[in-house]
mmCIF file of C-alpha atoms (C1' of nucleotides) in Angstrom:
data_model
loop_
_atom_site.group_PDB
_atom_site.id
_atom_site.type_symbol
_atom_site.label_atom_id
_atom_site.label_comp_id
_atom_site.label_asym_id
_atom_site.label_seq_id
_atom_site.Cartn_x
_atom_site.Cartn_y
_atom_site.Cartn_z
ATOM 1 C CA MET A 14 -5.726 -25.256 40.158
ATOM 2 C CA THR A 15 -4.414 -23.603 37.032
ATOM 3 C CA ARG A 16 -3.546 -26.496 34.992
ATOM 4 C CA MET A 17 -3.532 -30.205 35.108
ATOM 5 C CA PRO A 18 -1.405 -31.559 32.362
ATOM 6 C CA GLN A 19 -2.430 -35.221 33.199
ATOM 7 C CA ALA A 20 -5.643 -36.708 32.192
ATOM 8 C CA THR A 21 -7.877 -33.991 31.049
ATOM 9 C CA GLU A 22 -10.263 -34.598 28.302
ATOM 10 C CA SER A 23 -12.737 -37.355 27.587
ATOM 11 C CA ASN A 24 -10.304 -38.936 25.229
ATOM 12 C CA ALA A 25 -9.045 -41.129 28.079
ATOM 13 C CA ASP A 26 -9.229 -44.069 25.814
ATOM 14 C CA ALA A 27 -7.668 -47.348 27.038
ATOM 15 C CA LEU A 28 -4.681 -46.468 25.188
ATOM 16 C CA PRO A 29 -1.266 -46.553 27.083
ATOM 17 C CA ARG A 30 0.169 -43.266 27.599
ATOM 18 C CA GLN A 31 2.774 -43.600 24.752
ATOM 19 C CA GLN A 32 2.262 -40.369 23.074
ATOM 20 C CA ARG A 33 3.914 -40.063 19.708
ATOM 21 C CA THR A 34 6.178 -37.075 19.390
ATOM 22 C CA TYR A 35 7.453 -35.025 16.548
ATOM 23 C CA SER A 36 10.531 -32.915 15.946
ATOM 24 C CA ILE A 37 10.065 -29.428 14.278
ATOM 25 C CA GLY A 38 11.326 -30.727 11.029
ATOM 26 C CA GLU A 39 8.925 -33.650 10.991
ATOM 27 C CA LEU A 40 5.972 -31.392 11.686
ATOM 28 C CA ALA A 41 7.106 -29.048 9.086
ATOM 29 C CA GLN A 42 7.353 -31.683 6.563
ATOM 30 C CA ILE A 43 3.813 -33.132 7.400
ATOM 31 C CA PHE A 44 2.093 -29.772 6.912
ATOM 32 C CA GLU A 45 4.537 -28.479 4.246
ATOM 33 C CA VAL A 46 5.648 -25.356 6.111
ATOM 34 C CA THR A 47 9.026 -24.242 7.206
ATOM 35 C CA PRO A 48 10.346 -24.744 10.821
ATOM 36 C CA ARG A 49 10.634 -20.938 10.844
ATOM 37 C CA THR A 50 6.858 -20.731 10.438
ATOM 38 C CA ILE A 51 6.346 -23.186 13.385
ATOM 39 C CA ARG A 52 8.705 -21.226 15.583
ATOM 40 C CA PHE A 53 6.816 -18.130 14.620
ATOM 41 C CA TYR A 54 3.580 -19.494 15.740
ATOM 42 C CA GLU A 55 5.112 -20.462 18.988
ATOM 43 C CA GLN A 56 6.384 -17.009 19.468
ATOM 44 C CA GLU A 57 2.827 -15.635 18.593
ATOM 45 C CA GLY A 58 1.451 -17.796 21.444
ATOM 46 C CA LEU A 59 -0.237 -20.348 19.282
ATOM 47 C CA LEU A 60 1.839 -23.355 20.155
ATOM 48 C CA ALA A 61 3.751 -24.164 23.281
ATOM 49 C CA PRO A 62 5.754 -27.388 22.788
ATOM 50 C CA SER A 63 7.718 -28.930 25.636
ATOM 51 C CA ARG A 64 11.462 -29.015 25.495
ATOM 52 C CA GLN A 65 13.937 -31.797 25.846
ATOM 53 C CA GLY A 66 17.164 -30.002 26.550
ATOM 54 C CA GLN A 67 17.070 -27.274 24.003
ATOM 55 C CA LYS A 68 15.125 -29.043 21.372
ATOM 56 C CA ARG A 69 11.278 -28.632 21.009
ATOM 57 C CA ILE A 70 9.115 -31.690 21.479
ATOM 58 C CA TYR A 71 5.706 -31.576 19.795
ATOM 59 C CA ARG A 72 2.810 -33.901 20.938
ATOM 60 C CA GLU A 73 -0.398 -34.821 19.353
ATOM 61 C CA LYS A 74 -2.018 -31.852 21.019
ATOM 62 C CA ASP A 75 0.522 -29.505 19.412
ATOM 63 C CA ARG A 76 0.025 -31.199 15.933
ATOM 64 C CA VAL A 77 -3.726 -30.608 16.127
ATOM 65 C CA ARG A 78 -3.197 -27.067 17.170
ATOM 66 C CA LEU A 79 -1.023 -26.390 14.128
ATOM 67 C CA LYS A 80 -3.483 -28.138 11.894
ATOM 68 C CA LEU A 81 -6.304 -25.875 13.155
ATOM 69 C CA THR A 82 -4.067 -22.871 12.846
ATOM 70 C CA LEU A 83 -3.349 -23.716 9.288
ATOM 71 C CA ARG A 84 -6.822 -24.284 8.463
ATOM 72 C CA GLY A 85 -7.713 -20.935 9.897
ATOM 73 C CA LYS A 86 -5.033 -19.398 7.838
ATOM 74 C CA ARG A 87 -6.498 -20.892 4.686
ATOM 75 C CA LEU A 88 -9.767 -19.393 5.531
ATOM 76 C CA GLY A 89 -8.023 -16.028 5.826
ATOM 77 C CA PHE A 90 -8.052 -15.614 9.530
ATOM 78 C CA SER A 91 -5.215 -13.674 11.001
ATOM 79 C CA LEU A 92 -3.057 -15.353 13.680
ATOM 80 C CA ALA A 93 -4.319 -12.910 16.087
ATOM 81 C CA GLU A 94 -7.836 -14.035 15.566
ATOM 82 C CA ILE A 95 -6.831 -17.654 15.644
ATOM 83 C CA ARG A 96 -4.888 -17.176 18.833
ATOM 84 C CA GLU A 97 -7.928 -15.405 20.521
ATOM 85 C CA VAL A 98 -10.128 -18.517 20.081
ATOM 86 C CA VAL A 99 -7.381 -20.903 20.878
ATOM 87 C CA MET A 100 -6.473 -19.133 24.140
ATOM 88 C CA MET A 101 -10.114 -18.836 25.289
ATOM 89 C CA TYR A 102 -10.494 -22.469 24.559
ATOM 90 C CA ASP A 103 -7.490 -23.242 26.805
ATOM 91 C CA ALA A 104 -8.789 -20.934 29.556
ATOM 92 C CA MET A 105 -12.299 -22.699 29.346
ATOM 93 C CA PRO A 106 -11.863 -25.160 32.244
ATOM 94 C CA ASP A 107 -11.374 -22.672 34.884
ATOM 95 C CA GLY A 108 -12.819 -19.665 33.126
ATOM 96 C CA ASN A 109 -15.414 -17.443 34.831
ATOM 97 C CA ALA A 110 -18.737 -16.689 33.459
ATOM 98 C CA ARG A 111 -17.860 -13.487 31.777
ATOM 99 C CA GLN A 112 -15.008 -15.123 29.990
ATOM 100 C CA LEU A 113 -17.109 -17.951 28.791
ATOM 101 C CA LYS A 114 -19.864 -15.684 27.501
ATOM 102 C CA ARG A 115 -17.167 -13.720 25.675
ATOM 103 C CA LEU A 116 -16.088 -16.959 24.162
ATOM 104 C CA LEU A 117 -19.698 -17.596 22.940
ATOM 105 C CA GLU A 118 -19.783 -14.304 21.380
ATOM 106 C CA LEU A 119 -16.514 -14.947 19.648
ATOM 107 C CA LEU A 120 -17.725 -18.247 18.300
ATOM 108 C CA GLU A 121 -20.921 -16.621 17.058
ATOM 109 C CA ASP A 122 -18.641 -14.072 15.215
ATOM 110 C CA LYS A 123 -16.812 -16.771 13.463
ATOM 111 C CA ARG A 124 -19.906 -18.594 12.539
ATOM 112 C CA ALA A 125 -21.127 -15.409 10.895
ATOM 113 C CA ASN A 126 -17.912 -15.168 9.138
ATOM 114 C CA LEU A 127 -18.068 -18.696 7.797
ATOM 115 C CA ALA A 128 -21.595 -18.091 6.621
ATOM 116 C CA ARG A 129 -20.535 -15.056 4.521
ATOM 117 C CA GLN A 130 -17.662 -17.014 3.180
ATOM 118 C CA LEU A 131 -20.027 -19.747 2.160
ATOM 119 C CA GLU A 132 -22.108 -17.248 0.262
ATOM 120 C CA ASP A 133 -19.018 -15.825 -1.296
ATOM 121 C CA ILE A 134 -17.904 -19.166 -2.456
ATOM 122 C CA ARG A 135 -21.230 -19.856 -3.902
ATOM 123 C CA LEU A 136 -21.273 -16.632 -5.902
ATOM 124 C CA MET A 137 -17.697 -16.972 -7.039
ATOM 125 C CA ARG A 138 -18.374 -20.561 -8.256
ATOM 126 C CA LEU A 139 -21.246 -19.169 -10.405
ATOM 127 C CA GLU A 140 -18.901 -16.560 -11.951
ATOM 128 C CA ILE A 141 -16.111 -19.149 -12.484
ATOM 129 C CA ASP A 142 -18.598 -21.401 -14.217
ATOM 130 C CA ASP A 143 -19.676 -18.584 -16.358
ATOM 131 C CA VAL A 144 -16.330 -17.510 -17.321
ATOM 132 C CA ASP A 145 -15.456 -21.105 -18.087
ATOM 133 C CA GLN A 146 -18.464 -21.426 -20.474
ATOM 134 C CA ARG A 147 -17.443 -18.424 -22.354
ATOM 135 C CA ALA A 148 -13.813 -19.324 -22.557
ATOM 136 C CA ARG A 149 -14.888 -22.805 -23.983
ATOM 137 C CA GLU A 150 -17.097 -21.302 -26.624
ATOM 138 C CA VAL A 151 -14.503 -18.925 -27.813
ATOM 139 C CA LEU A 152 -12.015 -21.812 -27.904
ATOM 140 C CA ARG A 153 -14.481 -23.915 -29.870
ATOM 141 C CA GLN A 154 -14.847 -21.126 -32.317
ATOM 142 C CA LEU A 155 -11.188 -20.764 -32.864
ATOM 143 C CA GLU A 156 -10.736 -24.520 -33.416
ATOM 144 C CA ASP A 157 -13.690 -24.854 -35.779
ATOM 145 C CA THR A 158 -12.208 -22.224 -38.114
ATOM 146 C CA PRO A 159 -8.626 -23.105 -39.104
ATOM 147 C CA MET B 25 -27.158 -9.904 4.500
ATOM 148 C CA THR B 26 -25.002 -6.922 3.882
ATOM 149 C CA ARG B 27 -27.604 -4.779 2.294
ATOM 150 C CA MET B 28 -26.989 -4.185 -1.247
ATOM 151 C CA PRO B 29 -27.373 -0.815 -2.943
ATOM 152 C CA GLN B 30 -30.491 -0.433 -5.026
ATOM 153 C CA ALA B 31 -29.511 -0.828 -8.621
ATOM 154 C CA THR B 32 -29.019 -4.553 -9.439
ATOM 155 C CA GLU B 33 -27.740 -5.992 -12.721
ATOM 156 C CA SER B 34 -30.917 -7.478 -14.110
ATOM 157 C CA ASN B 35 -32.778 -4.160 -14.254
ATOM 158 C CA ALA B 36 -30.430 -2.687 -16.775
ATOM 159 C CA ASP B 37 -31.954 -4.485 -19.676
ATOM 160 C CA ALA B 38 -34.403 -2.285 -21.511
ATOM 161 C CA LEU B 39 -32.846 0.952 -20.071
ATOM 162 C CA PRO B 40 -31.261 3.405 -22.498
ATOM 163 C CA ARG B 41 -27.436 3.371 -22.151
ATOM 164 C CA GLN B 42 -27.231 6.114 -19.702
ATOM 165 C CA GLN B 43 -24.691 4.655 -17.502
ATOM 166 C CA ARG B 44 -24.749 5.615 -13.870
ATOM 167 C CA THR B 45 -21.389 6.733 -12.715
ATOM 168 C CA TYR B 46 -19.676 6.989 -9.361
ATOM 169 C CA SER B 47 -17.082 9.175 -7.744
ATOM 170 C CA ILE B 48 -14.400 7.521 -5.817
ATOM 171 C CA GLY B 49 -15.969 8.697 -2.588
ATOM 172 C CA GLU B 50 -19.316 7.230 -3.501
ATOM 173 C CA LEU B 51 -17.803 3.894 -4.310
ATOM 174 C CA ALA B 52 -15.790 3.955 -1.074
ATOM 175 C CA GLN B 53 -18.831 4.423 0.929
ATOM 176 C CA ILE B 54 -20.858 1.872 -0.825
ATOM 177 C CA PHE B 55 -18.225 -0.852 -0.188
ATOM 178 C CA GLU B 56 -17.009 0.490 3.059
ATOM 179 C CA VAL B 57 -13.438 0.904 2.118
ATOM 180 C CA THR B 58 -11.306 4.057 1.839
ATOM 181 C CA PRO B 59 -10.536 5.944 -1.426
ATOM 182 C CA ARG B 60 -6.962 4.963 -0.819
ATOM 183 C CA THR B 61 -7.848 1.389 -1.134
ATOM 184 C CA ILE B 62 -9.570 1.975 -4.592
ATOM 185 C CA ARG B 63 -6.681 3.957 -5.941
ATOM 186 C CA PHE B 64 -4.433 1.188 -4.750
ATOM 187 C CA TYR B 65 -6.370 -1.285 -6.637
ATOM 188 C CA GLU B 66 -6.219 0.748 -9.671
ATOM 189 C CA GLN B 67 -2.360 1.017 -9.316
ATOM 190 C CA GLU B 68 -2.329 -2.711 -9.066
ATOM 191 C CA GLY B 69 -4.152 -3.052 -12.326
ATOM 192 C CA LEU B 70 -7.457 -4.144 -10.962
ATOM 193 C CA LEU B 71 -9.449 -1.138 -11.938
ATOM 194 C CA ALA B 72 -9.134 1.291 -14.784
ATOM 195 C CA PRO B 73 -11.805 3.959 -14.435
ATOM 196 C CA SER B 74 -12.019 6.688 -17.046
ATOM 197 C CA ARG B 75 -11.202 10.223 -16.217
ATOM 198 C CA GLN B 76 -13.029 13.564 -16.479
ATOM 199 C CA GLY B 77 -10.319 16.073 -16.304
ATOM 200 C CA GLN B 78 -8.276 14.706 -13.447
ATOM 201 C CA LYS B 79 -11.101 13.035 -11.487
ATOM 202 C CA ARG B 80 -11.770 9.318 -11.645
ATOM 203 C CA ILE B 81 -15.115 8.305 -13.096
ATOM 204 C CA TYR B 82 -16.420 4.852 -12.290
ATOM 205 C CA ARG B 83 -18.997 3.007 -14.278
ATOM 206 C CA GLU B 84 -21.058 -0.001 -13.599
ATOM 207 C CA LYS B 85 -18.404 -2.182 -14.929
ATOM 208 C CA ASP B 86 -15.847 -0.724 -12.349
ATOM 209 C CA ARG B 87 -18.227 -1.157 -9.556
ATOM 210 C CA VAL B 88 -18.664 -4.854 -10.544
ATOM 211 C CA ARG B 89 -14.991 -5.222 -10.718
ATOM 212 C CA LEU B 90 -14.456 -3.805 -7.207
ATOM 213 C CA LYS B 91 -17.208 -6.018 -5.840
ATOM 214 C CA LEU B 92 -15.562 -9.178 -7.271
ATOM 215 C CA THR B 93 -12.132 -8.058 -5.904
ATOM 216 C CA LEU B 94 -13.336 -7.374 -2.400
ATOM 217 C CA ARG B 95 -15.183 -10.811 -2.573
ATOM 218 C CA GLY B 96 -11.926 -12.440 -3.596
ATOM 219 C CA LYS B 97 -10.278 -10.684 -0.799
ATOM 220 C CA ARG B 98 -12.748 -12.014 1.723
ATOM 221 C CA LEU B 99 -11.986 -15.485 0.619
ATOM 222 C CA GLY B 100 -8.249 -14.815 1.211
ATOM 223 C CA PHE B 101 -7.064 -14.460 -2.362
ATOM 224 C CA SER B 102 -4.251 -12.039 -2.955
ATOM 225 C CA LEU B 103 -4.610 -9.128 -5.182
ATOM 226 C CA ALA B 104 -2.141 -10.684 -7.638
ATOM 227 C CA GLU B 105 -4.316 -13.890 -7.941
ATOM 228 C CA ILE B 106 -7.394 -11.848 -8.433
ATOM 229 C CA ARG B 107 -5.767 -9.639 -11.064
ATOM 230 C CA GLU B 108 -4.588 -12.645 -12.868
ATOM 231 C CA VAL B 109 -8.295 -13.910 -13.338
ATOM 232 C CA VAL B 110 -9.642 -10.511 -14.124
ATOM 233 C CA MET B 111 -6.915 -9.796 -16.709
ATOM 234 C CA MET B 112 -7.361 -13.011 -18.481
ATOM 235 C CA TYR B 113 -11.070 -12.443 -18.536
ATOM 236 C CA ASP B 114 -10.526 -9.140 -20.178
ATOM 237 C CA ALA B 115 -8.103 -10.561 -22.774
ATOM 238 C CA MET B 116 -10.627 -13.395 -23.512
ATOM 239 C CA PRO B 117 -12.505 -12.029 -26.596
ATOM 240 C CA ASP B 118 -9.366 -11.729 -28.773
ATOM 241 C CA GLY B 119 -7.255 -14.198 -26.901
ATOM 242 C CA ASN B 120 -5.485 -17.027 -28.634
ATOM 243 C CA ALA B 121 -5.993 -20.665 -27.904
ATOM 244 C CA ARG B 122 -2.999 -20.922 -25.590
ATOM 245 C CA GLN B 123 -4.316 -18.124 -23.472
ATOM 246 C CA LEU B 124 -7.715 -19.488 -23.361
ATOM 247 C CA LYS B 125 -6.430 -22.816 -22.116
ATOM 248 C CA ARG B 126 -4.317 -21.203 -19.597
ATOM 249 C CA LEU B 127 -7.465 -19.490 -18.444
ATOM 250 C CA LEU B 128 -9.284 -22.569 -18.181
ATOM 251 C CA GLU B 129 -6.423 -24.019 -16.058
ATOM 252 C CA LEU B 130 -6.483 -21.016 -13.790
ATOM 253 C CA LEU B 131 -10.255 -21.484 -13.250
ATOM 254 C CA GLU B 132 -9.750 -25.081 -12.336
ATOM 255 C CA ASP B 133 -7.210 -24.088 -9.812
ATOM 256 C CA LYS B 134 -9.683 -21.709 -8.336
ATOM 257 C CA ARG B 135 -12.375 -24.187 -8.197
ATOM 258 C CA ALA B 136 -10.049 -26.544 -6.359
ATOM 259 C CA ASN B 137 -9.113 -23.875 -4.000
ATOM 260 C CA LEU B 138 -12.867 -23.145 -3.297
ATOM 261 C CA ALA B 139 -13.562 -26.859 -2.722
ATOM 262 C CA ARG B 140 -10.747 -27.113 -0.109
ATOM 263 C CA GLN B 141 -12.225 -23.964 1.476
ATOM 264 C CA LEU B 142 -15.633 -25.539 1.657
ATOM 265 C CA GLU B 143 -14.188 -28.490 3.360
ATOM 266 C CA ASP B 144 -12.243 -26.308 5.723
ATOM 267 C CA ILE B 145 -15.434 -24.284 6.557
ATOM 268 C CA ARG B 146 -17.186 -27.577 7.280
ATOM 269 C CA LEU B 147 -14.514 -28.670 9.650
ATOM 270 C CA MET B 148 -14.220 -25.562 11.359
ATOM 271 C CA ARG B 149 -17.902 -25.363 11.886
ATOM 272 C CA LEU B 150 -17.904 -28.772 13.633
ATOM 273 C CA GLU B 151 -15.119 -27.545 15.834
ATOM 274 C CA ILE B 152 -16.809 -24.324 16.784
ATOM 275 C CA ASP B 153 -20.020 -26.300 17.492
ATOM 276 C CA ASP B 154 -18.045 -28.476 19.754
ATOM 277 C CA VAL B 155 -16.349 -25.698 21.632
ATOM 278 C CA ASP B 156 -19.713 -23.997 21.894
ATOM 279 C CA GLN B 157 -21.331 -27.126 23.450
ATOM 280 C CA ARG B 158 -18.524 -27.372 25.960
ATOM 281 C CA ALA B 159 -18.472 -23.715 26.858
ATOM 282 C CA ARG B 160 -22.325 -23.883 27.529
ATOM 283 C CA GLU B 161 -21.869 -26.789 29.713
ATOM 284 C CA VAL B 162 -19.309 -25.352 31.924
ATOM 285 C CA LEU B 163 -21.330 -22.145 32.101
ATOM 286 C CA ARG B 164 -24.368 -24.171 33.133
ATOM 287 C CA GLN B 165 -22.256 -25.718 35.805
ATOM 288 C CA LEU B 166 -21.083 -22.388 37.148
ATOM 289 C CA GLU B 167 -24.637 -20.913 37.267
ATOM 290 C CA ASP B 168 -26.179 -23.977 38.889
ATOM 291 C CA THR B 169 -23.705 -23.838 41.838
ATOM 292 C CA PRO B 170 -23.978 -20.368 43.364
ATOM 293 C "C1'" DC C 16 -13.318 36.318 -2.469
ATOM 294 C "C1'" DA C 17 -12.584 33.272 1.153
ATOM 295 C "C1'" DA C 18 -13.749 28.968 2.854
ATOM 296 C "C1'" DG C 19 -14.817 24.464 2.505
ATOM 297 C "C1'" DC C 20 -15.364 20.287 0.216
ATOM 298 C "C1'" DA C 21 -14.031 16.508 -2.723
ATOM 299 C "C1'" DC C 22 -10.706 15.168 -5.260
ATOM 300 C "C1'" DT C 23 -5.719 14.714 -7.019
ATOM 301 C "C1'" DT C 24 -0.415 13.194 -6.824
ATOM 302 C "C1'" DT C 25 3.743 12.025 -4.149
ATOM 303 C "C1'" DA C 26 5.846 9.872 -0.806
ATOM 304 C "C1'" DC C 27 6.998 8.021 3.446
ATOM 305 C "C1'" DG C 28 5.237 4.893 7.478
ATOM 306 C "C1'" DT C 29 3.118 0.611 9.257
ATOM 307 C "C1'" DT C 30 1.773 -4.173 10.135
ATOM 308 C "C1'" DA C 31 1.379 -9.181 9.488
ATOM 309 C "C1'" DA C 32 3.872 -13.082 8.379
ATOM 310 C "C1'" DC C 33 7.225 -14.819 7.521
ATOM 311 C "C1'" DG C 34 12.405 -15.449 4.742
ATOM 312 C "C1'" DT C 35 17.186 -15.451 5.255
ATOM 313 C "C1'" DA C 36 21.579 -15.270 7.142
ATOM 314 C "C1'" DA C 37 24.988 -15.859 10.808
ATOM 315 C "C1'" DA C 38 26.911 -18.266 14.653
ATOM 316 C "C1'" DC C 39 26.362 -21.681 17.778
ATOM 317 C "C1'" DC C 40 25.150 -26.697 19.943
ATOM 318 C "C1'" DT C 41 24.985 -31.962 19.827
ATOM 319 C "C1'" DC C 42 24.778 -36.156 18.161
ATOM 320 C "C1'" DG C 43 25.746 -40.151 15.430
ATOM 321 C "C1'" DT C 44 28.918 -41.795 11.876
ATOM 322 C "C1'" DC C 45 32.934 -42.275 8.956
ATOM 323 C "C1'" DG D 25 38.258 -35.870 15.304
ATOM 324 C "C1'" DA D 26 36.297 -34.088 11.383
ATOM 325 C "C1'" DC D 27 31.879 -33.723 9.478
ATOM 326 C "C1'" DG D 28 27.218 -33.557 8.155
ATOM 327 C "C1'" DA D 29 22.358 -33.433 9.488
ATOM 328 C "C1'" DG D 30 19.516 -31.802 12.449
ATOM 329 C "C1'" DG D 31 18.332 -28.337 15.969
ATOM 330 C "C1'" DT D 32 18.849 -23.604 18.488
ATOM 331 C "C1'" DT D 33 18.901 -18.089 19.124
ATOM 332 C "C1'" DT D 34 19.290 -13.531 17.379
ATOM 333 C "C1'" DA D 35 18.544 -10.221 14.284
ATOM 334 C "C1'" DC D 36 17.856 -8.028 10.143
ATOM 335 C "C1'" DG D 37 15.256 -8.124 5.337
ATOM 336 C "C1'" DT D 38 11.186 -8.532 2.667
ATOM 337 C "C1'" DT D 39 6.432 -8.429 0.789
ATOM 338 C "C1'" DA D 40 1.446 -7.328 0.450
ATOM 339 C "C1'" DA D 41 -1.839 -4.099 1.368
ATOM 340 C "C1'" DC D 42 -2.847 -0.455 2.597
ATOM 341 C "C1'" DG D 43 -2.573 4.208 6.255
ATOM 342 C "C1'" DT D 44 -1.202 8.759 6.638
ATOM 343 C "C1'" DA D 45 0.380 13.275 5.730
ATOM 344 C "C1'" DA D 46 1.632 17.127 2.767
ATOM 345 C "C1'" DA D 47 0.647 20.023 -0.853
ATOM 346 C "C1'" DG D 48 -1.975 21.256 -4.754
ATOM 347 C "C1'" DT D 49 -6.573 21.519 -8.044
ATOM 348 C "C1'" DG D 50 -11.347 22.795 -8.972
ATOM 349 C "C1'" DC D 51 -16.065 23.975 -7.724
ATOM 350 C "C1'" DT D 52 -19.847 26.218 -5.302
ATOM 351 C "C1'" DT D 53 -21.631 28.525 -1.484
ATOM 352 C "C1'" DG D 54 -22.021 32.107 2.020
#
DNA sequence: CAAGCACTTTACGTTAACGTAAACCTCGTC
DNA sequence: GACGAGGTTTACGTTAACGTAAAGTGCTTG
C-alpha cells in the first residue's frame, strides 16, 4: 500500500471530482516565475505533475506545492530544505515511527528558524525606522534653508 | 538566544574614546563565519576596516556593520541589497535631496519586504503546526497498536 | 634561529538556482 | 500547408557567495 491517489485527505467535500488543471505557462503566469523554474523544481523533486502525452498537467495539489515552495524561498530556505519537509510530509501516511519522529524534529528546527527570523525582522524594522527618521530630518534641514 | 558577546552599545556612553578593536579572526569567531567571508564582504564594499601595516583592524563600527549584514543575510537579502542601504546610509550626512528621497524609497521597499515576510512566516507556522498535529496523530496510532 | 601562529594576497574551484539557446513536436488557424 | 503559439528535451552558460589552496609576511616563543 504505497500510494492511493484516490480519496486521501479530509477535504473530501461534496464537490464533484472536476479538478481544475493548469498548463505550465498558466502556473508560471500566476506565480510570476518562468516555466524553466517550474521544470527545475520538478527536476529537484519538488513537483510531480502528471502528463497528458508529453505535456505536463498540474492539479490543485501541484499548485499548492508550488505556492509553498515559493513561500519557502522568500523566507530564504533552500530548495533542499523545502524538499526535505515536503517529502517527509508525503511519506507520512505510511511512515514508520522513526521517520515520523525525524519529521517532528525537522518541524521543530523550522520553527526555531522562523522564530529567529521574527526577531531579525523586529530588529531590522527598528533600524529602518531609525534611518528613516534621520533621513527625514536631514531632508527637512535641506529644504528649510534654500 | 544566540548569546551575544559582552560589550553592548549602551555601555559606551561615558567611556573615554578608547575603541576596542578586533582582528579578523576574532570577528570571525564571534559571528561564526570564516575570515574569508569577512574579506569577501570587504571586497564587496560592505566593510572598510582600517589597516595597521598590512593587517586589518576592525572597530566597533565595523562589528556593527557585520552584524547588520549577517542579519540581512538571514532574512534572505542579497549582499547587493544590503550594500545599497548601507552605502546610502553612509552618504546621508552630506547627501543631496534626491539621494535622500531615494533612500526613503529604498527603506519603504525594505519595509514592504519585511511585511511580506511576516505574513509568510505566519502562514508557514500554521502549516507547520498542522503537519505537526497530523504527524503526532499518526504516531499515536502506531504506538497504540503494537 | 627554527617553528608556529595569525595574517596577507592571488587565483582557481564549487554549488545553488536558475537563464538561454537550439532543435524538435503538436495543435488550431489562416 | 505554412505558421505561430504553446509545449518538450538537452545542454551549455551565468551569477552570487563563498571554499580552498598556494605562497608569502611578521611576530613571539621554545
